[in-house]
Coordinates of C-alpha atoms in Angstrom, one line a residue:
X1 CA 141.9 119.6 83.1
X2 CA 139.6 120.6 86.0
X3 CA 135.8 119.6 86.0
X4 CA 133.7 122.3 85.8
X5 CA 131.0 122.9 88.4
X6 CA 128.2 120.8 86.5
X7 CA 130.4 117.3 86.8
X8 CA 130.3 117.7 90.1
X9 CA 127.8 115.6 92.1
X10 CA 127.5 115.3 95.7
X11 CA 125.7 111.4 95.9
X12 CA 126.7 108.7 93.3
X13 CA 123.3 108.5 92.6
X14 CA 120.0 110.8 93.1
X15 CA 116.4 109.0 94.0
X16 CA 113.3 109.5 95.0
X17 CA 111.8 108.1 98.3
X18 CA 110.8 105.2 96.1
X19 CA 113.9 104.6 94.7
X20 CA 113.6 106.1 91.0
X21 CA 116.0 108.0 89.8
X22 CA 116.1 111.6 88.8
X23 CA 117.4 113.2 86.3
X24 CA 119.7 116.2 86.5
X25 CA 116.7 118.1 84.5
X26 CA 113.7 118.1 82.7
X27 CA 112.8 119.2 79.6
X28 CA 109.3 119.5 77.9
X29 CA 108.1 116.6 75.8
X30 CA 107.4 116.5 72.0
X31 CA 104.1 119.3 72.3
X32 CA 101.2 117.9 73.0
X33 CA 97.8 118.5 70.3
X34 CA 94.7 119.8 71.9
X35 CA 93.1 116.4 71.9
X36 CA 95.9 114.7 73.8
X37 CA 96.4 117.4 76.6
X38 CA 92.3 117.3 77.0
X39 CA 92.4 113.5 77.1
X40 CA 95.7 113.2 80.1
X41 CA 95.6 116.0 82.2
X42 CA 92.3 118.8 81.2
X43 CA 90.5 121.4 83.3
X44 CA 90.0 120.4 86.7
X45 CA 87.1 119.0 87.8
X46 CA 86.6 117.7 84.4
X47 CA 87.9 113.5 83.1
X48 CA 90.8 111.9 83.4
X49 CA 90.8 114.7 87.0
X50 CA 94.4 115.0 87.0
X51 CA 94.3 118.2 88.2
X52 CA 91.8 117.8 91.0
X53 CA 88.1 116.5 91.5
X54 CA 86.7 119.8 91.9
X55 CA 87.0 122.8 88.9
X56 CA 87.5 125.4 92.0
X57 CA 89.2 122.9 94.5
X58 CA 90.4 125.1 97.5
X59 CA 89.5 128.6 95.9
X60 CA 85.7 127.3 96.8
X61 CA 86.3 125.4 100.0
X62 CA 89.5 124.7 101.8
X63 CA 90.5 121.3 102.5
X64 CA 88.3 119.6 105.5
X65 CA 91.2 119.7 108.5
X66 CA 90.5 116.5 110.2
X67 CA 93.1 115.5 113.4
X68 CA 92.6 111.6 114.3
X69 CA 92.4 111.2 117.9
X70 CA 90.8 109.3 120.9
X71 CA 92.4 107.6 123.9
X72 CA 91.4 105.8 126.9
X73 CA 87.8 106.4 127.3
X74 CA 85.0 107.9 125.7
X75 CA 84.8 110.8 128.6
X76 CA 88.2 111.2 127.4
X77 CA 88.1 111.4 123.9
X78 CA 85.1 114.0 123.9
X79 CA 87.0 116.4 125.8
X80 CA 89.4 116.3 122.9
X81 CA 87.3 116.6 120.2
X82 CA 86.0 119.5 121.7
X83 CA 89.0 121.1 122.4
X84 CA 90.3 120.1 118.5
X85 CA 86.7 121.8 117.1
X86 CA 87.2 125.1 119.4
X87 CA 91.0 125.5 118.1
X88 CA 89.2 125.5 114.7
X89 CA 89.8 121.8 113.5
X90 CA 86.8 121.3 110.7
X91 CA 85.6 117.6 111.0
X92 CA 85.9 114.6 113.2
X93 CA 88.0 111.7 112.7
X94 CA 87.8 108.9 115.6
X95 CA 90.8 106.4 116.5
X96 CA 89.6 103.2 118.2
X97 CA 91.4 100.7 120.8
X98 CA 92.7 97.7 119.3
X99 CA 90.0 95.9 121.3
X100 CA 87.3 97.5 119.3
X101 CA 89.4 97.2 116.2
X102 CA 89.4 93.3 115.9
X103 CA 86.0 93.1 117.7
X104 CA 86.5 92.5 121.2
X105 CA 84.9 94.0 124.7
X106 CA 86.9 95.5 127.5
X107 CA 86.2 92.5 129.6
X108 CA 87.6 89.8 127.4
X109 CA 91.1 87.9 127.7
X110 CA 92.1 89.2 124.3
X111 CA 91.5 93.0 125.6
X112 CA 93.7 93.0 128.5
X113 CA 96.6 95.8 128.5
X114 CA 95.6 97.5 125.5
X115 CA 92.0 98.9 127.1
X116 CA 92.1 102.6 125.5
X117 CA 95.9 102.4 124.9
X118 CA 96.2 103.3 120.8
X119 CA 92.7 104.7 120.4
X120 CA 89.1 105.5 122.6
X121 CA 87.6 102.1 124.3
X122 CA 84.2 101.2 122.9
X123 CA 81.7 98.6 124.0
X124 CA 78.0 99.5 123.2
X125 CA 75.7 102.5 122.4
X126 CA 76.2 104.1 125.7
X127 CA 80.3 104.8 124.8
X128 CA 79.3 105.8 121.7
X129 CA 76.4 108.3 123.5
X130 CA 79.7 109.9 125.5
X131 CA 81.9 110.0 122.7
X132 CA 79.6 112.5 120.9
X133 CA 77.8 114.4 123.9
X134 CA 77.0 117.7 122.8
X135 CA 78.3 117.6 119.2
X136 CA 75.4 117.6 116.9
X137 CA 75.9 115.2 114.1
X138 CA 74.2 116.4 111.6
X139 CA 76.7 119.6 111.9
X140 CA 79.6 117.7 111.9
X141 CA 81.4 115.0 109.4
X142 CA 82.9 112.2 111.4
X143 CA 85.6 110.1 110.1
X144 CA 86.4 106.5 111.2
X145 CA 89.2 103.8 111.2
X146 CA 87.7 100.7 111.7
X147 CA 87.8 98.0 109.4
X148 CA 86.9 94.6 110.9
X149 CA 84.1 95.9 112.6
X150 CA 83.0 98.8 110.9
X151 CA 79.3 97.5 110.5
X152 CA 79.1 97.9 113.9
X153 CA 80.2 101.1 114.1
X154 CA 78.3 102.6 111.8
X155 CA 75.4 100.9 113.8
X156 CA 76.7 102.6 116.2
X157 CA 77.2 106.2 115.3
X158 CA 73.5 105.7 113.3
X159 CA 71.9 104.9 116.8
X160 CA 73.5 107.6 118.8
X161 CA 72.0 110.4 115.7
X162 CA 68.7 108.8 116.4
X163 CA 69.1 109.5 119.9
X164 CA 69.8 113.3 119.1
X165 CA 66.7 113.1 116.7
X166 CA 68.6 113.4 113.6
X167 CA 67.6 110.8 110.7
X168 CA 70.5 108.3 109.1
X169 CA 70.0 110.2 105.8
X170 CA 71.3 114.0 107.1
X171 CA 74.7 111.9 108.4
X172 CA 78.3 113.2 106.8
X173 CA 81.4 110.7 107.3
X174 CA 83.4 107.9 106.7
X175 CA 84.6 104.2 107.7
X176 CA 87.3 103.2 106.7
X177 CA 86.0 99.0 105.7
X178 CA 88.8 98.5 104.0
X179 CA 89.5 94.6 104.6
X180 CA 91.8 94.1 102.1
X181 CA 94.8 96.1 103.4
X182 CA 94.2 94.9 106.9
X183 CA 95.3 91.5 105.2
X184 CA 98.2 93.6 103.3
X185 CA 99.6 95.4 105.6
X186 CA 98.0 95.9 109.3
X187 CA 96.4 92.7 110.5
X188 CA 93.4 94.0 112.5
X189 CA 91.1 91.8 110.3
X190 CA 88.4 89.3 112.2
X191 CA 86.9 87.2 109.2
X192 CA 88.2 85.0 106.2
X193 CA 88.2 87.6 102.6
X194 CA 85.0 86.0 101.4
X195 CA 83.1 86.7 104.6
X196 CA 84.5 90.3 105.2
X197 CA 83.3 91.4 101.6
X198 CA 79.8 90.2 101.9
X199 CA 79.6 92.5 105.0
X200 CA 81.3 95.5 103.0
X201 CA 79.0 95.3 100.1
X202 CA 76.1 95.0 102.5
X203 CA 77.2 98.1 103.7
X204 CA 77.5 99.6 100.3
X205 CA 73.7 98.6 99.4
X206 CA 72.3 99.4 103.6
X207 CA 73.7 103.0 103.0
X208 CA 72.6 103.3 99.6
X209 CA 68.8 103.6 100.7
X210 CA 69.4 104.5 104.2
X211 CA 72.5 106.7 104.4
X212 CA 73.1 108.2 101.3
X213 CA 75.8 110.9 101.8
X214 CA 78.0 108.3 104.1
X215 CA 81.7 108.0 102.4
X216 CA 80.8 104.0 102.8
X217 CA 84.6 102.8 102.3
X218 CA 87.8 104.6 102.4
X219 CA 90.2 102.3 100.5
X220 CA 93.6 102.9 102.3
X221 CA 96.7 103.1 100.6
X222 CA 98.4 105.1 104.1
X223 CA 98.9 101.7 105.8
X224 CA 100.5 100.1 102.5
X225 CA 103.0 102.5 102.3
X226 CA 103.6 102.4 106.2
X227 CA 104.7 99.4 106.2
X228 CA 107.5 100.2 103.3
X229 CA 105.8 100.1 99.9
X230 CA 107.1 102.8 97.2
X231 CA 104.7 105.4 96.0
X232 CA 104.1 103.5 93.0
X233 CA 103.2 100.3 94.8
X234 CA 101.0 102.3 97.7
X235 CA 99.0 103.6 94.7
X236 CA 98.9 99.9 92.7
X237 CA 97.8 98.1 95.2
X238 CA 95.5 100.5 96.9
X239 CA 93.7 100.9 93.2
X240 CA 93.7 97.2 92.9
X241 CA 91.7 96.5 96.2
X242 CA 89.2 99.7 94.9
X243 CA 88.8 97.4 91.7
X244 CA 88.2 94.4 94.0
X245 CA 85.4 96.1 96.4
X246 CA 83.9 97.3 92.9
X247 CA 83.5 93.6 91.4
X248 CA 82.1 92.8 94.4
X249 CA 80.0 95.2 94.6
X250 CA 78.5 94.7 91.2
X251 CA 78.8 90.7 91.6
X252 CA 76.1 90.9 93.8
X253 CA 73.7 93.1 91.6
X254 CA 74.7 96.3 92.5
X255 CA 74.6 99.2 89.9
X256 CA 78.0 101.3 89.7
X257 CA 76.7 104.3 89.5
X258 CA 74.6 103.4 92.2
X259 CA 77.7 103.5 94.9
X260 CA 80.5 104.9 93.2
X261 CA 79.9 107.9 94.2
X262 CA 80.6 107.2 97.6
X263 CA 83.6 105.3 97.6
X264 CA 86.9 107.3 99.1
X265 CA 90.2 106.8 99.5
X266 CA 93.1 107.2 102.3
X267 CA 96.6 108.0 101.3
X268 CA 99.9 108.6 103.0
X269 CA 102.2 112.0 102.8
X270 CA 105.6 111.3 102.9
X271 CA 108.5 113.7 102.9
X272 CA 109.6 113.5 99.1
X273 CA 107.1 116.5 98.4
X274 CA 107.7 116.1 94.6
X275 CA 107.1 112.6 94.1
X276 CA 103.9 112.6 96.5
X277 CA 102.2 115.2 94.4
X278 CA 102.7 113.3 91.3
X279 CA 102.0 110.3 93.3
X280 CA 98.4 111.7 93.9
X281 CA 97.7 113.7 90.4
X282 CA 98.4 109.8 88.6
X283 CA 96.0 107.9 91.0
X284 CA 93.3 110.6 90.1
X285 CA 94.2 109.8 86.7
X286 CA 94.4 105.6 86.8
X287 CA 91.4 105.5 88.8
X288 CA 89.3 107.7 86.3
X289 CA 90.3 105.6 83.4
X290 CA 89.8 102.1 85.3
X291 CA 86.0 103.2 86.8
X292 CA 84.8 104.3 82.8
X293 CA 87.0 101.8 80.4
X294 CA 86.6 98.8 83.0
X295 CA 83.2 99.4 84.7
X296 CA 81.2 101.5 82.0
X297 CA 80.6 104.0 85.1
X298 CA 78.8 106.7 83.2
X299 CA 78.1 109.0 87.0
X300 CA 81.2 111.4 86.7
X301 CA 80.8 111.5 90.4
X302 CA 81.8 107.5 89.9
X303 CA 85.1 108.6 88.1
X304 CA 86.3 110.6 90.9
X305 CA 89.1 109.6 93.5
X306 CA 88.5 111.5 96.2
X307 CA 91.1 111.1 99.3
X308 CA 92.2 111.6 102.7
X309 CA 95.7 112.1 103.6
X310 CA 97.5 111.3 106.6
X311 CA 100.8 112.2 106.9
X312 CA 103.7 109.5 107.1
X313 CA 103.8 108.4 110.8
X314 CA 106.3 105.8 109.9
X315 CA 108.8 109.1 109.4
X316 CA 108.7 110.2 112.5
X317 CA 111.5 109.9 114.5
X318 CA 111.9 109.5 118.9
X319 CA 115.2 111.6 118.1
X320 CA 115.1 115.5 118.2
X321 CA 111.0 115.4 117.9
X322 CA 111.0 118.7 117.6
X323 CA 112.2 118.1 113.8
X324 CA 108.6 116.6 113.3
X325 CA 107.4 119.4 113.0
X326 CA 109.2 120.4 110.0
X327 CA 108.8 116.7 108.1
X328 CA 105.2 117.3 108.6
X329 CA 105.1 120.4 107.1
X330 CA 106.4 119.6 104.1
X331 CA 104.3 116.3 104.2
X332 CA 101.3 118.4 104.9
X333 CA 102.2 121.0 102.1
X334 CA 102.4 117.9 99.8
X335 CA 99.1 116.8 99.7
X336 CA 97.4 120.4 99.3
X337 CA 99.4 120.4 95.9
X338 CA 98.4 117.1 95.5
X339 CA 94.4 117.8 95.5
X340 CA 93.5 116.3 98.7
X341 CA 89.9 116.4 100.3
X342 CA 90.8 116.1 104.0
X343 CA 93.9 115.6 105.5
X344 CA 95.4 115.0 109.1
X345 CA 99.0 116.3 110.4
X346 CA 101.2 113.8 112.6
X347 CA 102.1 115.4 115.6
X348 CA 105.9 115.8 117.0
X349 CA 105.7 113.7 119.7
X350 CA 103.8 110.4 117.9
X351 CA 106.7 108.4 117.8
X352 CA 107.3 108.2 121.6
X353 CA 103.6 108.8 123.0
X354 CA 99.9 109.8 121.8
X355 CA 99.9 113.3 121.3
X356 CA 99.1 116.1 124.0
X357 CA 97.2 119.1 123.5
X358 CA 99.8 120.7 122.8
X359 CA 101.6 119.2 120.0
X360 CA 98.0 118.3 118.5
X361 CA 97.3 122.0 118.5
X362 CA 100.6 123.0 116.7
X363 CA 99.9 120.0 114.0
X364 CA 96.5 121.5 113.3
X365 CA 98.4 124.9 113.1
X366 CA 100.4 123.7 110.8
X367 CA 97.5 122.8 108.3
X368 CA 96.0 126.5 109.0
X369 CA 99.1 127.8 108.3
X370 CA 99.5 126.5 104.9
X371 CA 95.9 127.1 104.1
X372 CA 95.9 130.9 105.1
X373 CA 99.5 132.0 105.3
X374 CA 101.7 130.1 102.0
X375 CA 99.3 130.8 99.5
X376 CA 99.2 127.4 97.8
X377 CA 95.5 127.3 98.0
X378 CA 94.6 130.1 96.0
X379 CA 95.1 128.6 92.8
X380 CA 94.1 125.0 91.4
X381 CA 97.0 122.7 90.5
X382 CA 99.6 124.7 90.9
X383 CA 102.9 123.0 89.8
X384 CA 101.1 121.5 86.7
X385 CA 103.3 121.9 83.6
X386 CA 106.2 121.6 86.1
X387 CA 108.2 119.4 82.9
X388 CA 109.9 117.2 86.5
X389 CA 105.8 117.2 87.8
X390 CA 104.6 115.8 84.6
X391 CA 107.2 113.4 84.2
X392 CA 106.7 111.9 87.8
X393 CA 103.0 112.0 87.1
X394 CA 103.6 109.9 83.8
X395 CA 106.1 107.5 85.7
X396 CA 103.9 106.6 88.4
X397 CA 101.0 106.4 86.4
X398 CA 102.8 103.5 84.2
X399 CA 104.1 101.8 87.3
X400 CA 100.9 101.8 88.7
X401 CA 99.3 100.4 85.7
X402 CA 101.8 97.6 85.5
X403 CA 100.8 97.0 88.9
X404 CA 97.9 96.2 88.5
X405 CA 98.2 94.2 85.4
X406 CA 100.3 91.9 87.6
X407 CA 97.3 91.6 89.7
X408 CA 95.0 90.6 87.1
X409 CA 97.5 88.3 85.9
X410 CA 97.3 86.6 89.5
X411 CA 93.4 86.5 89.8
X412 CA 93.0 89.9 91.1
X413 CA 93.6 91.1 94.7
X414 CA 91.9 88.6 96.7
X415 CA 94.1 86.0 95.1
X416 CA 97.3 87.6 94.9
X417 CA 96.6 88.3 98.6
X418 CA 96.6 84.8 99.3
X419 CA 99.8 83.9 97.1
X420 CA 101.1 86.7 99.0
X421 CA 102.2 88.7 96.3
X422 CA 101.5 91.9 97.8
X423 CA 103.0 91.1 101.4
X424 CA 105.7 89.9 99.6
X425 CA 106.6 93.2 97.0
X426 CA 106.1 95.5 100.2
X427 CA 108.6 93.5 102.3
X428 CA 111.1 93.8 99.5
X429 CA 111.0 97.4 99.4
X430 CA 110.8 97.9 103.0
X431 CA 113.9 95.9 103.1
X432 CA 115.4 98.3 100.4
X433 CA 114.4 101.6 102.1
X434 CA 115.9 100.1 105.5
X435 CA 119.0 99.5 104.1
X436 CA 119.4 102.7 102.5
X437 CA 119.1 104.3 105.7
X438 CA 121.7 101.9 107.9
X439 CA 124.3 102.7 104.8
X440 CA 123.7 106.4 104.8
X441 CA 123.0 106.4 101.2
X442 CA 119.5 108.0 102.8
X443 CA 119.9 110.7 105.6
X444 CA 117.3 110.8 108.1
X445 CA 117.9 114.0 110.1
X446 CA 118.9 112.9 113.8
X447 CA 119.2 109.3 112.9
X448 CA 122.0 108.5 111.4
X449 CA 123.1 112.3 110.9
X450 CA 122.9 115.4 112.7
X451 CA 122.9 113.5 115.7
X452 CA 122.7 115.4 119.5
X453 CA 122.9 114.2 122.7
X454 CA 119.8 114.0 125.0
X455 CA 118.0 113.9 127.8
X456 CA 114.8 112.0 128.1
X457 CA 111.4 113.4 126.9
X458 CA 109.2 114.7 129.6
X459 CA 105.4 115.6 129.3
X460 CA 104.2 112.6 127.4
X461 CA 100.9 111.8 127.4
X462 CA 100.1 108.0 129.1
X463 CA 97.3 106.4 129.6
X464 CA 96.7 105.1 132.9
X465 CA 95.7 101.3 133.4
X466 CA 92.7 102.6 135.8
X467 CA 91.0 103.3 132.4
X468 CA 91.2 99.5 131.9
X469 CA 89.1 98.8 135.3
X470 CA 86.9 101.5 134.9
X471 CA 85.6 100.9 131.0
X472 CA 85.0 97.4 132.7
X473 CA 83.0 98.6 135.3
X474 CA 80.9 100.5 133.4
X475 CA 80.6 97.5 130.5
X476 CA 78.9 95.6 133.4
X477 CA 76.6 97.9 134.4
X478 CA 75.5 98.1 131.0
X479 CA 75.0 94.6 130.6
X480 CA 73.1 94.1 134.0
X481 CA 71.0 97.0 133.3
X482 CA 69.7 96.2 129.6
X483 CA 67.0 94.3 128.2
X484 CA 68.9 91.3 127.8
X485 CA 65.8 89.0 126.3
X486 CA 66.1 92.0 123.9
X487 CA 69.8 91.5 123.2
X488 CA 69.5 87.6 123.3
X489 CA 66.9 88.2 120.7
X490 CA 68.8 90.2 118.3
X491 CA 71.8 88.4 118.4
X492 CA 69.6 85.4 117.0
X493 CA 68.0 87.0 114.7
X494 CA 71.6 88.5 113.2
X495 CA 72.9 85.1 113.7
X496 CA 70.3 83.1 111.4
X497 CA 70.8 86.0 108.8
X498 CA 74.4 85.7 108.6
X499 CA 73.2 82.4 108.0
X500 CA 71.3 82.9 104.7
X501 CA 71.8 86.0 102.2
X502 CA 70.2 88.9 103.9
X503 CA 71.4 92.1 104.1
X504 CA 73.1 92.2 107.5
X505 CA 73.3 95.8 108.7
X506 CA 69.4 96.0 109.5
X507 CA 70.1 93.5 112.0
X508 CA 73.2 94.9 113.4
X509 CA 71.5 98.1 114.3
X510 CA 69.1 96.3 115.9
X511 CA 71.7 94.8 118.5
X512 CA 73.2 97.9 119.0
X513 CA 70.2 99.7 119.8
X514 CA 69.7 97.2 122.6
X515 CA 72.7 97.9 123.8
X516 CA 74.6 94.5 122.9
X517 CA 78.3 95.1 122.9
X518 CA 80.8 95.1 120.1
X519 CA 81.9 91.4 121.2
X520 CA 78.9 90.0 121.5
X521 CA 77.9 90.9 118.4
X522 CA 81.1 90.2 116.7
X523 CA 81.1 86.9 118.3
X524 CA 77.8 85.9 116.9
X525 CA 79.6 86.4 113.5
X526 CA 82.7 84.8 114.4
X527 CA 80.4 81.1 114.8
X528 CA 79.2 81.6 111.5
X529 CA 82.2 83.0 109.5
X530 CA 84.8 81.6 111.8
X531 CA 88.0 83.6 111.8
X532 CA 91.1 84.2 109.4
X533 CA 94.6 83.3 110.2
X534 CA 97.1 84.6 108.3
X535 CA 99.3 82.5 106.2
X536 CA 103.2 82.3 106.4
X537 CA 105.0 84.5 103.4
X538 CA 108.3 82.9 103.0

């Protein structure tokens, strides 16, 4: 007796990106009553925001388009941005040497090779006063990944406003300051857990009085997931560090309506478009629930996740580039049905070099595209009631909540952090994932089929070592030009606070605005809170 079509399958099994499987097909659930479909999913704009933060999301505003990019030096980096804001790119978001990252000037040991190399090269105010020559900062929102040393660039980016005449309070943006995943996942971290948070919630209460529309974390689930977590996880664990930063924040008498409202969050697009968008409907959801039930936050500014999305630059591939383009698309169009607030597109040629103006332009296309041309953004939510959206919504959402039980379980983050609990569930699934691909049950396009002979890639963009000499050069005219009883000064001051229990960012902005440099200042912190190292995860 032949099969009929139906029996038919072409895989033995059908998954998600994450590894959960899917059935065949969805059918609606037992009818929901009035009461239960208000209290789940709603209006958007209104509680448990499932269906976005804002009641009009992109019929009142598009998403803000926001490329990351810097290189070599601040001259450098400028001349992009520019170029990025004239091809109609709608906010600023600044990538930073690993120098800068982990606190360290041009000049040091640590520094040399990687001068400029992954991001811009910045050692004191007068970078920073290049990076943003002629873009008015009070027009602008500026976006920034740095973790480790975000205090001091936010010292930083607050002198050089001064400097155009524009007060701390009118400033738009975001740091990134999320420790906690740095310890995860990415390893630019400076000081122990303990140390790091006192400086995050001093930024929390500094910008509180003095910067008040400043985004003054953006708790990062992008680099979770890069380094092989499942959606489920990425979400879990990037909820569980918000919780951590939110105990913290009220341990040391903050109110939680008080900062709430300014916390954000950074999550990664991958190319399972489905998944993703339930992906970022349940964190909405979880996040909403966790800030009212656990915290008593009563702002419903408090009890919304707002987000960034990057999309996934581990899924890029240095075979047939071109087909980038099309991954980050669909990675792109993912997060605009998932809600997002702001959102950068990977260009083609990421995995073999930083990006040239070229490919940067066609990734910023790409977002214009789907905001003008494909007609997604004209209506909020739009695959809601989708019966396979909803379930994947529901899924995640009880993963993610059985996530984070397992974290409370341990202590909460901090602690599970240190058990290595989290490095440990990531490396598992990375390890899954990896395998998936080398036995073909996953097809990457051009990896491990479809594959083409050919040449090698011209045109790349390189950054030159000369940078290295030249930010060197310029670091020690700085430092023979300044007041340096001044900086000698400040740097005492900071270090006898760090010291005691003041509020640290008052004195940071000090240093900076006498031109002491990133390591210097760093430095100063490293003698009082000494330095983590990493423990093995076996």
């Amino acid at each position: 007796m032949s099969s009929s079509r139906s029996d038919l399958k072409r895989k033995k099994e059908f998954v998600t990106a994450s590894r959960s499987v899917i059935d065949e097909l969805y059918f609606p659930k037992n009818a929901m009553t009035d009461n239960e479909y208000l209290s789940k999913i709603n209006f958007p704009g209104e509680y448990p925001f499932t269906r976005g933060v804002h009641s009009g999301m992109y019929r009142s505003s598009l998403w803000t388009m926001r490329q990351y990019a810097g290189f070599a030096s601040a001259e450098e980096s400028n001349k992009r941005y520019k170029y990025l804001l004239a091809q109609g790119q709608t906010g600023l978001s600044v990538a930073f040497d690993l120098p800068t990252q982990i606190g360290y000037d041009s000049d040091s040991d640590e520094a040399a090779g990687e001068v400029g190399k992954v991001g811009v090269a910045i050692d004191t105010l007068a970078d920073m006063e290049i990076l943003f020559n002629g873009i008015p900062l009070d027009k602008i929102s500026t976006s920034m990944t740095i973790n480790a040393s975000a205090a001091v660039l936010l010292a930083l980016y607050i002198a050089v406003a001064e400097k155009q005449g524009i007060s701390s309070h009118k400033l738009r943006g975001t740091i990134q300051n999320d420790i906690l995943k740095e310890y995860i996942a990415r390893g630019t971290y400076i000081f122990p857990p303990q140390q790091s948070m006192r400086i995050i919630t001093d930024i929390f209460a500094f910008c509180k009085e003095h910067v008040p529309l400043w985004n003054t974390i953006s708790i990062s689930g992008y680099h979770i997931r890069e380094a092989g977590s499942t959606a489920s996880e990425e979400v879990g664990f990037t909820l569980a560090d918000g919780i951590a930063y939110v105990e913290a924040a009220v341990k040391v008498g903050l109110n939680v309506d008080e900062f709430a409202p300014r916390l954000s969050f950074f999550f990664n697009a991958y190319t399972d478009l489905l998944e993703e968008v339930g992906k970022f409907r349940a964190a909405r959801r979880v996040w909403a629930k966790i800030m009212k039930e656990r915290f008593g936050a009563k702002n419903p500014k408090s009890l919304m996740l707002r987000f960034h999305t990057q999309t996934a630059g581990s899924t890029l591939t240095a075979q047939q580039p071109e087909n980038n383009i099309v991954r980050v698309t669909i990675q792109a169009l993912a997060a605009v049905l998932g809600g997002t607030q702001s959102l950068h597109t990977n260009s083609k040629d990421e995995a073999l070099a930083l990006p040239t103006e070229e490919s940067a332009r066609i990734a910023l296309r790409t977002q214009q595209i789907i905001a003008h041309e494909s007609g997604v953004a004209e209506t909020v939510d739009p695959l809601a009631g989708s019966y396979y959206i909803e379930a994947l919504t529901d899924r995640i959402e009880n993963e993610v909540v059985e996530i984070i039980k397992k974290i409370d379980s341990l202590g909460g983050m901090v602690r599970a952090i240190e058990q290595g609990y989290v490095q440990a569930s990531i490396q598992k699934s990375a390890y899954q994932y990896q395998q998936d691909i080398e036995s073909i049950d996953r097809v990457i396009v051009g990896v491990n089929k479809f594959i083409i002979e050919e040449n090698p890639h011209e045109g790349l963009l390189r950054v030159e070592d000369t940078v290295e000499k030249m930010q060197i050069e310029n670091l020690k005219k700085i430092k023979n030009n300044r007041d340096s009883v001044a900086v000698t000064e400040s740097l005492l001051k900071l270090k006898n606070a760090a010291q005691g229990t003041e509020n640290l960012m008052p004195y940071i902005l000090s240093a900076v605005r006498a031109y002491a440099s990133i390591g210097e200042i760093c430095n100063t912190l490293r003698e009082v809170f000494g330095e983590y190292k990493e423990s093995v995860i076996l």
